[in-house]
mmCIF file of C-alpha atoms in Angstrom:
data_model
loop_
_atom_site.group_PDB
_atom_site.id
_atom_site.type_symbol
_atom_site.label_atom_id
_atom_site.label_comp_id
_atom_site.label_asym_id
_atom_site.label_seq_id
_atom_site.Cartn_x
_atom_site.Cartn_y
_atom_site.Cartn_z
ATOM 1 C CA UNK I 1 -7.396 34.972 81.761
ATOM 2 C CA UNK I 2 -6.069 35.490 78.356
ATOM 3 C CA UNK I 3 -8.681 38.066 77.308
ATOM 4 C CA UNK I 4 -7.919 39.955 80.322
ATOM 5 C CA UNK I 5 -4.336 39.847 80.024
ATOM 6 C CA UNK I 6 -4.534 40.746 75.907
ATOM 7 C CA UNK I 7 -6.692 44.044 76.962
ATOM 8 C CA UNK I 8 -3.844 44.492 79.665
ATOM 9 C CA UNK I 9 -1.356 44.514 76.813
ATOM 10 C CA UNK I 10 -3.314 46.765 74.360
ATOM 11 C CA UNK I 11 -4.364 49.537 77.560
ATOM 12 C CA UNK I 12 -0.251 48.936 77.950
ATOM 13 C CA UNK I 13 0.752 49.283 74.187
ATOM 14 C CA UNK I 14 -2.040 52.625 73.405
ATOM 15 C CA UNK I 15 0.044 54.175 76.704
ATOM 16 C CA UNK I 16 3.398 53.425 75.450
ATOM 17 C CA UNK I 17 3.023 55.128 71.842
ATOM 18 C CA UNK I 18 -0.446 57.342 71.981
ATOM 19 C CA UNK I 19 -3.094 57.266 69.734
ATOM 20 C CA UNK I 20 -1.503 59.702 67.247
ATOM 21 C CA UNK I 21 -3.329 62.397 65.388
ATOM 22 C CA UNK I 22 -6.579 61.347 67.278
ATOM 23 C CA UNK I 23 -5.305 61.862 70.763
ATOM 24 C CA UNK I 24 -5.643 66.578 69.326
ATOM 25 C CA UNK I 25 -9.386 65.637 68.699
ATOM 26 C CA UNK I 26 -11.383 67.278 71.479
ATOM 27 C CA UNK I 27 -14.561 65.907 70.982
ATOM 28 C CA UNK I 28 -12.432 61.914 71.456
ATOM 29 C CA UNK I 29 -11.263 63.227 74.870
ATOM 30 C CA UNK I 30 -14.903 64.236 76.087
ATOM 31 C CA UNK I 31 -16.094 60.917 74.627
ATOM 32 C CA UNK I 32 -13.641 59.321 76.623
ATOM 33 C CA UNK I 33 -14.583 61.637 79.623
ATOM 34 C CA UNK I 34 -18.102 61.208 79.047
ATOM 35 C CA UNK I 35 -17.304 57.168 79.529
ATOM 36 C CA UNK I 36 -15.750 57.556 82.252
ATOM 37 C CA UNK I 37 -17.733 59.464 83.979
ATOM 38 C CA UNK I 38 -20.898 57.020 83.174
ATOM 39 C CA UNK I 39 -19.102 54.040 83.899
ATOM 40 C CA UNK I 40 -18.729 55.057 87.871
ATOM 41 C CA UNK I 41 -22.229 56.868 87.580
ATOM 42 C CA UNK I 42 -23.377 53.447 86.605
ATOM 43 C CA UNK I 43 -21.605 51.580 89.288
ATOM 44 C CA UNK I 44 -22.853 54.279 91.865
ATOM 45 C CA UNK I 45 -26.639 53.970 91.409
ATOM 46 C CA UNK I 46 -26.483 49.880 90.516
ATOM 47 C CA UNK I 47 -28.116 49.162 93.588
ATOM 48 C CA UNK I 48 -30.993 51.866 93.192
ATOM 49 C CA UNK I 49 -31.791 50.793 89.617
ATOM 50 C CA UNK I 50 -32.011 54.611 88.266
ATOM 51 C CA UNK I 51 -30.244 56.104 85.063
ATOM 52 C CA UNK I 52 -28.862 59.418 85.244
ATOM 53 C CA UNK I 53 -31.902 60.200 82.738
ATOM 54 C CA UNK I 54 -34.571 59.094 86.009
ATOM 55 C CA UNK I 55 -32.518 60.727 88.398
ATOM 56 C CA UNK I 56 -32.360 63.880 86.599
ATOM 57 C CA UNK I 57 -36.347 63.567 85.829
ATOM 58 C CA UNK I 58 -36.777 62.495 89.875
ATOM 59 C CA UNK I 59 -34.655 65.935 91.210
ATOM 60 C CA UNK I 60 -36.363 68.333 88.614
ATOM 61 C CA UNK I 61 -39.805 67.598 89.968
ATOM 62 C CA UNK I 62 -39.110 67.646 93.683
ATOM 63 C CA UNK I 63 -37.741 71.047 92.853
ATOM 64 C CA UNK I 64 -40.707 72.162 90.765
ATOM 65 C CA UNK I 65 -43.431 69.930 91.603
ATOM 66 C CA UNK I 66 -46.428 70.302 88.922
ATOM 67 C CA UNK I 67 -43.760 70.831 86.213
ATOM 68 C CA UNK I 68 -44.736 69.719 82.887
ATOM 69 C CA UNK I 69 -43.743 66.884 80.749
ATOM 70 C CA UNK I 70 -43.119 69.132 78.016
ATOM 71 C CA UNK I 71 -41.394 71.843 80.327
ATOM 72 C CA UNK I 72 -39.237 68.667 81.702
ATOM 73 C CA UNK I 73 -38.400 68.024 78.329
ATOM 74 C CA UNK I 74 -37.143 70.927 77.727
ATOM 75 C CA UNK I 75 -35.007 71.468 80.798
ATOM 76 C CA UNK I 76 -33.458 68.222 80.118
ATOM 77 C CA UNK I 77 -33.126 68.451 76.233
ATOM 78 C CA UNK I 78 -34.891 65.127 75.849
ATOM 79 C CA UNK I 79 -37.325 64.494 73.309
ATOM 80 C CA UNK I 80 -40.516 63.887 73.574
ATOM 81 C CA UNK I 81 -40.740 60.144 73.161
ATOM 82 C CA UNK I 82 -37.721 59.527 75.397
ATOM 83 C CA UNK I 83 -39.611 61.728 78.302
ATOM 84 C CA UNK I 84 -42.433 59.993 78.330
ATOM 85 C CA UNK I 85 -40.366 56.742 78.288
ATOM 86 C CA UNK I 86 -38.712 57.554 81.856
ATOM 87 C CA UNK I 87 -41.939 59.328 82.826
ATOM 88 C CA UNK I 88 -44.000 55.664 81.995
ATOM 89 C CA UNK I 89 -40.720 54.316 83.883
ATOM 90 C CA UNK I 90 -40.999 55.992 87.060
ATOM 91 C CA UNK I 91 -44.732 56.250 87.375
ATOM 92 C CA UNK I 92 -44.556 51.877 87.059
ATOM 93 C CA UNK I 93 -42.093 52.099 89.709
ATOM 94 C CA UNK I 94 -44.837 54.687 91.881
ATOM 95 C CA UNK I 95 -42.277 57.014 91.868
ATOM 96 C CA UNK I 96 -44.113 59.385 90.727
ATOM 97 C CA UNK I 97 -47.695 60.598 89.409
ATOM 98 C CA UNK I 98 -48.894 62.971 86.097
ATOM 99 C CA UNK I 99 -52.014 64.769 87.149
ATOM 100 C CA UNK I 100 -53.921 67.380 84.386
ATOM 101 C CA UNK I 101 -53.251 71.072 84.615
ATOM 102 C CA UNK I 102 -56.342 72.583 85.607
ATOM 103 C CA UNK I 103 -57.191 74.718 82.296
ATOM 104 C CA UNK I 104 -55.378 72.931 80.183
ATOM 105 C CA UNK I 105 -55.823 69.356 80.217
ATOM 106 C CA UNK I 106 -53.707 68.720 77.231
ATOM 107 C CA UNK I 107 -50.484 69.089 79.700
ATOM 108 C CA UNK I 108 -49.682 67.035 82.293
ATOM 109 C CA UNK I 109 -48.126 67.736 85.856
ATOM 110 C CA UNK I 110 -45.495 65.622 86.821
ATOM 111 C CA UNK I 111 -45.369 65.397 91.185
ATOM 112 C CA UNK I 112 -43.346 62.804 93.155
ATOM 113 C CA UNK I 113 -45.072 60.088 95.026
ATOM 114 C CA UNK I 114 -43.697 59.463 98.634
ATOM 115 C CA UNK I 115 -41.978 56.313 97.062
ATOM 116 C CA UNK I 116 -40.148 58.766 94.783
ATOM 117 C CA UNK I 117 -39.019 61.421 97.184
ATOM 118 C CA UNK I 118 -37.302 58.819 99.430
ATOM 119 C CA UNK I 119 -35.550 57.240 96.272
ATOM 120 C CA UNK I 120 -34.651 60.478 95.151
ATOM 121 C CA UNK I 121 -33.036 60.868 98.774
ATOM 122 C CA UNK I 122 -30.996 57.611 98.330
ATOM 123 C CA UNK I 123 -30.175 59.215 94.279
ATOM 124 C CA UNK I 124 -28.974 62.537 96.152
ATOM 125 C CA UNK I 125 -26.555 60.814 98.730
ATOM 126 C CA UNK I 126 -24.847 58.805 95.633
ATOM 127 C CA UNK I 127 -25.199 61.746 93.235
ATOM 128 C CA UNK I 128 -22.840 63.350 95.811
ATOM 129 C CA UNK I 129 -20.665 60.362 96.336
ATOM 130 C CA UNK I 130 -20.260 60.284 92.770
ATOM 131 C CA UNK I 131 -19.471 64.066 92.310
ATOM 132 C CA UNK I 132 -16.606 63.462 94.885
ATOM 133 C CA UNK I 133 -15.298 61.017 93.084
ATOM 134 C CA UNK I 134 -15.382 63.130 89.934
ATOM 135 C CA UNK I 135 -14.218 66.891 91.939
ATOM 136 C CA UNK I 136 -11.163 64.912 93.290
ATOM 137 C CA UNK I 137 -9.774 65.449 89.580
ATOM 138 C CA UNK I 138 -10.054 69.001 89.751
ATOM 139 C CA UNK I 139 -8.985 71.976 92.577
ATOM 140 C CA UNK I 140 -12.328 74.157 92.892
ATOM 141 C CA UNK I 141 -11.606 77.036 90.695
ATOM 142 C CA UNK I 142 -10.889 74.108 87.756
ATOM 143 C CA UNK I 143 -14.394 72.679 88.523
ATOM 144 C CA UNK I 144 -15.871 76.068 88.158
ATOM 145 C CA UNK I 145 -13.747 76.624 84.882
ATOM 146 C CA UNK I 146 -14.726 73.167 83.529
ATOM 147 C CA UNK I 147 -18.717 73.540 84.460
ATOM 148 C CA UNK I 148 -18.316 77.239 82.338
ATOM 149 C CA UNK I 149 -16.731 75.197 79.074
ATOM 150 C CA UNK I 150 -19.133 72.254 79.062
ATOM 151 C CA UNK I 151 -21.679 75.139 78.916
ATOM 152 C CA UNK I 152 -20.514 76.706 75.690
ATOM 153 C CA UNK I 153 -20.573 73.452 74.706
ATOM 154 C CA UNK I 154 -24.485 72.433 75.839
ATOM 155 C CA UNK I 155 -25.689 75.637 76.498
#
């Protein structure tokens, strides 16, 4: 109980006086947006045992089945090693399959197994509970607005 009640008191005392200087740095408040928003993305997909990594990886290749690992990469801005990681990941889990690209078997084509397409279902329905969650924030226009500055950001 005390540990709970000291972080209590410090979330009380950082509300009280700010953080100072640090509370003009805009890349603090996206960290602290960022958190957020994985903390509840966490939560949300606990029970499905997928990162928001896996789900991306899952939802790209029902939309382009045969896509390749490097093309997935690339779409995702992951690096190589950590794209095969979730691709070894899922493909343990017989979510999905790499098959060789006829004429060039040096790439491999990622498809979803029928194991993967009904987790990916499950991943939609709390990808969309969890967007709620995150819209209610923001009117429409302002989530429109906000996807167009996180773009100049990532883009």
């Amino acid at each position: 109980m005390g540990k709970n009640r000291d972080s209590a008191d410090a979330a009380i005392a950082v509300a009280e006086v700010g953080r100072g200087d640090l509370d003009s740095v805009l890349g603090f408040h996206i960290r602290l947006a960022h958190g957020a928003v994985y903390r509840h993305f966490t939560e949300t997909f606990s029970e499905l045992g997928l990162t928001q990594k896996q789900v991306s990886v899952l939802w790209l290749v029902a939309d382009w089945p045969g896509l390749s690992q490097t093309d997935l990469s690339q779409h995702l801005q992951m690096d190589r090693a950590t794209t095969t990681e979730i691709i070894n990941r899922l493909a343990a889990r017989d979510l999905l399959r790499r098959e060789p690209i006829p004429g060039d078997r040096r790439k491999l084509a990622l498809h979803l197994q029928p194991a993967g397409a009904e987790m990916l279902e499950q991943a939609r329905q709390a990808v969309r509970a969890h967007e709620a969650w995150l819209k209610r924030r923001f009117s429409e226009a302002e989530v429109e607005t906000l996807i167009g500055l996180l773009e100049r950001i990532h883009g």
